mmCIF file of C-alpha atoms in Angstrom:
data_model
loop_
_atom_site.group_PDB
_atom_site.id
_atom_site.type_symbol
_atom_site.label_atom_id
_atom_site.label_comp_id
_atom_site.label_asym_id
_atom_site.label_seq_id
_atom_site.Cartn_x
_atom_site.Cartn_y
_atom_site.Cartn_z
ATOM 1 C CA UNK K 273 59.260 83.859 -37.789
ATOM 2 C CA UNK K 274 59.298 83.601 -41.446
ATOM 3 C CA UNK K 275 62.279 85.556 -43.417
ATOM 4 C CA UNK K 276 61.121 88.644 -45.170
ATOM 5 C CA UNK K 277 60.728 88.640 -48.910
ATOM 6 C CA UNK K 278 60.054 91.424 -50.732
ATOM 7 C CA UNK K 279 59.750 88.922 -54.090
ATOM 8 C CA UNK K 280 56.545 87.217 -52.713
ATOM 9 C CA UNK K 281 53.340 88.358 -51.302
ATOM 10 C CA UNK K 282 54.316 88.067 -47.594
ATOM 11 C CA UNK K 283 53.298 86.119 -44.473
ATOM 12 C CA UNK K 284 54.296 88.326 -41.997
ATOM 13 C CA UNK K 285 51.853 89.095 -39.491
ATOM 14 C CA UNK K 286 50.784 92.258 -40.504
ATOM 15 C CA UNK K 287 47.975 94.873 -42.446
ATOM 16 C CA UNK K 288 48.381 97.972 -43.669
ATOM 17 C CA UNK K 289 45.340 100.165 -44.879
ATOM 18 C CA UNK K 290 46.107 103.397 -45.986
ATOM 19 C CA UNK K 291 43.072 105.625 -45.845
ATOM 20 C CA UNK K 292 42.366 109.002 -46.843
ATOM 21 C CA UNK K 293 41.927 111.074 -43.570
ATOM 22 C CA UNK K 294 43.445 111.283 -40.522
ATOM 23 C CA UNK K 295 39.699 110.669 -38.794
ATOM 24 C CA UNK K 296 39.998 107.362 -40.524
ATOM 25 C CA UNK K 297 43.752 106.030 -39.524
ATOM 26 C CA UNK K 298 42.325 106.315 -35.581
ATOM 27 C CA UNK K 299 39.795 103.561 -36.439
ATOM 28 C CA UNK K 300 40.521 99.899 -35.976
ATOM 29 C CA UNK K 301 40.806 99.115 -39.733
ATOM 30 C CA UNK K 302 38.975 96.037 -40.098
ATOM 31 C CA UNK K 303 38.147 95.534 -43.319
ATOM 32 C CA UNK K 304 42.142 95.513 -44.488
ATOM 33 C CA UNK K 305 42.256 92.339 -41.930
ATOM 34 C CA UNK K 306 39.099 91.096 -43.251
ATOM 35 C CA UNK K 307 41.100 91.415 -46.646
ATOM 36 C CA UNK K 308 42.452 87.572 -45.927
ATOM 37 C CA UNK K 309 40.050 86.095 -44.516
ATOM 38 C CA UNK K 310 38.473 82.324 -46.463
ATOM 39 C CA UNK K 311 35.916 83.649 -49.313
ATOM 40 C CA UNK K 312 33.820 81.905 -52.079
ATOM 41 C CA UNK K 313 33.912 85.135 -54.053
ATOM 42 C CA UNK K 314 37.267 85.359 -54.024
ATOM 43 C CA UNK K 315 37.351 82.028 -56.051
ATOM 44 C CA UNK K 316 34.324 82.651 -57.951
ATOM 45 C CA UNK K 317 35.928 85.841 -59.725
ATOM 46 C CA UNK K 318 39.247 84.197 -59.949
ATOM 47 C CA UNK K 319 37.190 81.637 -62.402
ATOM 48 C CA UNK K 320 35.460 84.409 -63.682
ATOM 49 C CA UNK K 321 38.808 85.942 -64.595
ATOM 50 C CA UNK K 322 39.946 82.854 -65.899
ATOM 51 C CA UNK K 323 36.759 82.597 -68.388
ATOM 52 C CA UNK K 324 37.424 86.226 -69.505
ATOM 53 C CA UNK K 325 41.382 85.539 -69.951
ATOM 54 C CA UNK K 326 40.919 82.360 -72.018
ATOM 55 C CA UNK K 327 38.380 83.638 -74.145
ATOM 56 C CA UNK K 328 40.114 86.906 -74.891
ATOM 57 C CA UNK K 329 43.062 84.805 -75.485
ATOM 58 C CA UNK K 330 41.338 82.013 -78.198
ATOM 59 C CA UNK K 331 39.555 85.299 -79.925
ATOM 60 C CA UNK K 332 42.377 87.534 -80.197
ATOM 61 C CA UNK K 333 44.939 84.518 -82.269
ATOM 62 C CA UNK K 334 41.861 83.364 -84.288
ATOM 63 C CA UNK K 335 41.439 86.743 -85.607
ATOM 64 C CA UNK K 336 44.396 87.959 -87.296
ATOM 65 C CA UNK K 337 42.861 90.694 -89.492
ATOM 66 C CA UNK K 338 44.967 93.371 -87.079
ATOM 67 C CA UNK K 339 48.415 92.624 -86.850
ATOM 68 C CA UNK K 340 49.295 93.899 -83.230
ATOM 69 C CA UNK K 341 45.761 92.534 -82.061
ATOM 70 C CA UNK K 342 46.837 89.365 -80.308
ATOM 71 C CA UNK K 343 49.775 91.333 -78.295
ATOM 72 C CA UNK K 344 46.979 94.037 -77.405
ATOM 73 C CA UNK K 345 44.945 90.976 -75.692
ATOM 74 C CA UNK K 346 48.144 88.842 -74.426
ATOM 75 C CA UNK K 347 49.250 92.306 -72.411
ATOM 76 C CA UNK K 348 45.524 92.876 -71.037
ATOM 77 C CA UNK K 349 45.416 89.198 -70.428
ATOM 78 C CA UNK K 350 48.683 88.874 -68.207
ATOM 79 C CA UNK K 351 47.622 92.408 -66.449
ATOM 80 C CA UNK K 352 44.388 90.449 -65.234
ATOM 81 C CA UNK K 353 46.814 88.054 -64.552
ATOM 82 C CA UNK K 354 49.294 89.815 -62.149
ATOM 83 C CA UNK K 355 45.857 92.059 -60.724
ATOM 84 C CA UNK K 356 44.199 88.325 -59.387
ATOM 85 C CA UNK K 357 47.814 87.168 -57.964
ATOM 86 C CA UNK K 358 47.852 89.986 -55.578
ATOM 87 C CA UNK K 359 43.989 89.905 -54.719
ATOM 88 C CA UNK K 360 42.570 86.414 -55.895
ATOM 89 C CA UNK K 361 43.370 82.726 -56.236
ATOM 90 C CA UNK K 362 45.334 80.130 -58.368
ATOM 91 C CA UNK K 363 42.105 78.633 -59.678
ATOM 92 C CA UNK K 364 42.191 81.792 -62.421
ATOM 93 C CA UNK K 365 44.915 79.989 -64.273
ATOM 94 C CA UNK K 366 44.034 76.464 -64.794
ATOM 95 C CA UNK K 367 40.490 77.822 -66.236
ATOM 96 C CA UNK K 368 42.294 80.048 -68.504
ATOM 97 C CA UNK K 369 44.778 77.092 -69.782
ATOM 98 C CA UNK K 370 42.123 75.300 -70.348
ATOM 99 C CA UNK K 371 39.894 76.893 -72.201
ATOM 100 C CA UNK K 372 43.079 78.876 -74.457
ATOM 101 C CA UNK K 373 45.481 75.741 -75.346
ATOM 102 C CA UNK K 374 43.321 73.634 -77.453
ATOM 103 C CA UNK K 375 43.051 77.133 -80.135
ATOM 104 C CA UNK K 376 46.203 78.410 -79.551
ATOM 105 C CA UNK K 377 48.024 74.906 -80.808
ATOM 106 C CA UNK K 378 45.520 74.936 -83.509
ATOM 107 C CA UNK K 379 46.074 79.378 -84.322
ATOM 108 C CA UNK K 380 49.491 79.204 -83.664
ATOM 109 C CA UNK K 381 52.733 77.046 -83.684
ATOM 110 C CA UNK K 382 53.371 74.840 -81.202
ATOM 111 C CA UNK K 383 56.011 77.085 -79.841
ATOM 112 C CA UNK K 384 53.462 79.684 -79.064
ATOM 113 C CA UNK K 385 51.601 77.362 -77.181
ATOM 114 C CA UNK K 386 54.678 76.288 -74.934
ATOM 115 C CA UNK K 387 54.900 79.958 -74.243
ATOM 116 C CA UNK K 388 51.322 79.643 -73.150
ATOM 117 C CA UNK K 389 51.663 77.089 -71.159
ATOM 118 C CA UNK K 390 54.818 78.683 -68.736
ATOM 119 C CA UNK K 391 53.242 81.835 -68.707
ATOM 120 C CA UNK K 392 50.166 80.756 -66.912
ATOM 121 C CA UNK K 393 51.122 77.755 -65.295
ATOM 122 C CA UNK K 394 53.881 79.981 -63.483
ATOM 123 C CA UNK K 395 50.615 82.275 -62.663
ATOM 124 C CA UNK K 396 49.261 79.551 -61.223
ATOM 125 C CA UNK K 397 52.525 78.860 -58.962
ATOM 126 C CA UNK K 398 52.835 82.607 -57.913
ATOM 127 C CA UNK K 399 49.144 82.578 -57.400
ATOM 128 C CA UNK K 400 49.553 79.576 -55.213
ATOM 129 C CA UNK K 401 52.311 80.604 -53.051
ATOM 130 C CA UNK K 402 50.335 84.204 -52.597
ATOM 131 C CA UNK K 403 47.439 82.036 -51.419
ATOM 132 C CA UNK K 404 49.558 79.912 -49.035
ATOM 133 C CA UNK K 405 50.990 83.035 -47.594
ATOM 134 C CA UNK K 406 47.751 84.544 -46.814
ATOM 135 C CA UNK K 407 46.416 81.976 -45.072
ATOM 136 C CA UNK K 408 49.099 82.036 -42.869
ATOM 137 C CA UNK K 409 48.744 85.633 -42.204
ATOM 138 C CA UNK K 410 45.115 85.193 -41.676
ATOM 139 C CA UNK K 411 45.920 82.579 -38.888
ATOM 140 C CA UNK K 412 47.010 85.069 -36.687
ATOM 141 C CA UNK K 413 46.215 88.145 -37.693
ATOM 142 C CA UNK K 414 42.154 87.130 -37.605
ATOM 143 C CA UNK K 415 42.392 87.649 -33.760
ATOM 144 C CA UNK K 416 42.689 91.385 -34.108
ATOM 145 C CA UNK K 417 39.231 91.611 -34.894
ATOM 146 C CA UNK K 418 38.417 90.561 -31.328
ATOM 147 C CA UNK K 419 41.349 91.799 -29.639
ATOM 148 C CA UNK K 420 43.811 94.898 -30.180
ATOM 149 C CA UNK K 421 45.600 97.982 -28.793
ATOM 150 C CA UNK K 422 46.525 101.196 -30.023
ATOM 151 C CA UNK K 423 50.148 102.652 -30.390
ATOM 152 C CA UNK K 424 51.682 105.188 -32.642
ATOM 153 C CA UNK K 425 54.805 104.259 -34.175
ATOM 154 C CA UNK K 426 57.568 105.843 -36.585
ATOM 155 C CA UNK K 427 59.647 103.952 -39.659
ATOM 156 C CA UNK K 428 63.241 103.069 -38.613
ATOM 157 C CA UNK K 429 63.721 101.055 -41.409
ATOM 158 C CA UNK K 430 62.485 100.954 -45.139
ATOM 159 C CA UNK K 431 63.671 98.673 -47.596
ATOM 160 C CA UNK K 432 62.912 99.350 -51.362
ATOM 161 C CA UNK K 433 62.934 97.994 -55.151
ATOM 162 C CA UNK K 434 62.122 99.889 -58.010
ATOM 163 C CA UNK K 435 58.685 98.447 -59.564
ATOM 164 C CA UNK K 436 58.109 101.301 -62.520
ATOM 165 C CA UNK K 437 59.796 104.961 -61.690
ATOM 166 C CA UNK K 438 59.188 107.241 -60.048
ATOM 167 C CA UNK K 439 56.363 106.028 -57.657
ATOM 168 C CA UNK K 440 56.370 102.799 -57.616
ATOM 169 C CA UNK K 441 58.089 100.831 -55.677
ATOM 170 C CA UNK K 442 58.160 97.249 -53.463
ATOM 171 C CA UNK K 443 58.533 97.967 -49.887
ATOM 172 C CA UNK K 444 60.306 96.533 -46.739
ATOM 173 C CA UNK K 445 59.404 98.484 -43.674
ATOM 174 C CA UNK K 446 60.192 98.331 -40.293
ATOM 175 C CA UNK K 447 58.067 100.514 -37.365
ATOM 176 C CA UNK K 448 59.089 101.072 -34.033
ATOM 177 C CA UNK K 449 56.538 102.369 -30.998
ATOM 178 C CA UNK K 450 57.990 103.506 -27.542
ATOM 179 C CA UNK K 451 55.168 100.619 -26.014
ATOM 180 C CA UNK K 452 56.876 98.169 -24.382
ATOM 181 C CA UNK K 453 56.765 94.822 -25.319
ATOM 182 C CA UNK K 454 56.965 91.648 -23.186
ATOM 183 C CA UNK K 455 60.657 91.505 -22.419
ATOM 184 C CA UNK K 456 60.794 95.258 -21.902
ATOM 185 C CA UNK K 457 62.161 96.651 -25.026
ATOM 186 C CA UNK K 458 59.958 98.989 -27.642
ATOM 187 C CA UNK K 459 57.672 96.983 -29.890
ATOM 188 C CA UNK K 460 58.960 96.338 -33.679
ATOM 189 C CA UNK K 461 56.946 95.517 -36.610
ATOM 190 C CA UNK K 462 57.774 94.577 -39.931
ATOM 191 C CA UNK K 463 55.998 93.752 -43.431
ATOM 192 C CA UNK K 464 56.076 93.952 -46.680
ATOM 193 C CA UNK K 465 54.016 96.097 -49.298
ATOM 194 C CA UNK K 466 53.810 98.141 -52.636
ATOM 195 C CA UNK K 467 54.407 102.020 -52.581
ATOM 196 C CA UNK K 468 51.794 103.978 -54.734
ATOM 197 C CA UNK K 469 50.893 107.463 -55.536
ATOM 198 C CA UNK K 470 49.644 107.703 -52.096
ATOM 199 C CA UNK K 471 51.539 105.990 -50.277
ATOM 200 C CA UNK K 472 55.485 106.466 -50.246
ATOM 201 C CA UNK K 473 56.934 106.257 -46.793
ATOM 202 C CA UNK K 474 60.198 108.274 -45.187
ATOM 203 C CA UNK K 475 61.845 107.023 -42.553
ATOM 204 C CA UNK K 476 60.219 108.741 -39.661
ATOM 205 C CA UNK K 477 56.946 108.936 -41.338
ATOM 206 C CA UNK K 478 54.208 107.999 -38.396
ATOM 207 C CA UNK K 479 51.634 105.144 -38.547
ATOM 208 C CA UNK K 480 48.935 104.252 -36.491
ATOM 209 C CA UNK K 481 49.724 100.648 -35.513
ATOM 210 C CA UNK K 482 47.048 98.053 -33.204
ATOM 211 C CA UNK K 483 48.732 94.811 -32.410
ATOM 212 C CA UNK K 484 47.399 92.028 -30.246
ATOM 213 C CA UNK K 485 48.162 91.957 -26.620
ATOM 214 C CA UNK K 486 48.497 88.399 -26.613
ATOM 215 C CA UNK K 487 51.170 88.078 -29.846
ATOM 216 C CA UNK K 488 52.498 91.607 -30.324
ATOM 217 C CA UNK K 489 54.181 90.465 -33.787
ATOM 218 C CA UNK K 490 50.694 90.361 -35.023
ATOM 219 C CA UNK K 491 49.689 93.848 -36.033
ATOM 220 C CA UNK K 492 47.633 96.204 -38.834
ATOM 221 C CA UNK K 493 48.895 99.406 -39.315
ATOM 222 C CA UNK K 494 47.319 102.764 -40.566
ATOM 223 C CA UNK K 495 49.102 105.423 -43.021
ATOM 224 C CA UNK K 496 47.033 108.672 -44.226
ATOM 225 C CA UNK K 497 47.428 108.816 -47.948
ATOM 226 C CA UNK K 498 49.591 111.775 -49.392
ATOM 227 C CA UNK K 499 49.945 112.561 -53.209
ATOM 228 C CA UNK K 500 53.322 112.410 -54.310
ATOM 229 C CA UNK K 501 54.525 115.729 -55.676
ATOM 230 C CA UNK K 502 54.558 114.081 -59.442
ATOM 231 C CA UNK K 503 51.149 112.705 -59.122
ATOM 232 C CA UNK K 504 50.718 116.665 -57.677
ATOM 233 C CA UNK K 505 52.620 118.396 -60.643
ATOM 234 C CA UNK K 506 50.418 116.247 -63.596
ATOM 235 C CA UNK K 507 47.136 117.519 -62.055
#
């Protein structure tokens, strides 16, 4: 079983969706498998964010007439950036580079262009190695859809790394059900995900989990969303 790495999108065999009612977490969740499965689109708008990016990029150094405009841009640019690493695909980046380099050696000093270049061709290899570990997760978690069972389990274990205070934060988590799994002891499931405003886990929080009967490793979980008390208190 691959090691667990909170740095990387992760290839461990399992889904969470967290979903707003507790109706909702005793439903198969589907679509949050689904989530990895092969897609056109997801390529297509990848490009499509690579058009946007490059163009945003080439107009923002050609026009220098505001100051802080081309750091404005480069921000929004690398936000699109980090949004289609966690949801998209690598072909964003070449596009981008592409279509950005030739005006931003021409704009700018050649320097600025170097910068260009590592920013988005190490996109490209986070992008990739997101990409590779989703299809490995869809490998054997795409059996779900056709097989699963139901268990409630609790956190024994959470992991975490600060990501931006005081909600945010990168996850390790480890459940444990009283099921039994083939050798006799409780079933154990751990993955890897992103703590929000709605989602931020305790250990002994309870989840929904379904795993498949014939690899128990394999698993998608379901959380019911609950505000955290500062999203609570800014309301």
């Amino acid at each position: 079983m691959p090691t667990p790495d909170i740095a990387m999108i992760s290839d461990l065999p399992v889904k969470l969706a967290v979903v707003r009612t507790p109706d909702e977490a005793e439903r198969f969740p589907a679509q949050a498998v689904l989530e990895d499965a092969p897609s056109t689109a997801r390529h297509v708008r990848a490009v499509a964010l690579g058009v946007l990016v490059g163009v945003v990029l080439a107009v923002a150094f050609a026009d220098r007439w505001i100051w802080f405009l081309p750091l404005v841009v480069l921000a929004a640019a690398m936000v699109l950036a980090v949004v289609n690493w966690k949801i998209g695909s690598p072909a964003m980046y070449p596009v981008a580079l592409v279509l950005t380099v030739a005006a931003f050696v021409v704009l700018r000093p050649a320097a600025g262009a170097l910068v260009l270049v590592a920013a988005l061709g190490g996109g490209w290899f986070a992008a990739h190695r997101g990409d590779e570990a989703r299809r490995r997760r869809w490998a054997r978690t795409a059996g779900l859809l056709e097989r699963q069972v139901r268990t409630d389990a609790v956190v024994t274990a959470l992991r975490s790394q600060v990501v931006s205070a005081p909600v945010n934060f990168k996850l390790e988590i480890t459940l444990s059900s009283t099921t039994p799994g083939p050798d006799g002891s409780p079933l154990t499931w751990t993955f890897t995900t992103f703590s929000n405003a709605y989602f931020h886990p305790r250990e002994g929080s309870g989840m929904t989990v379904w795993y498949d009967p014939d690899d128990p490793a394999v698993a998608a979980v379901a959380v019911v969303e609950q505000p955290s008390r500062v999203t609570a208190q800014s309301r």
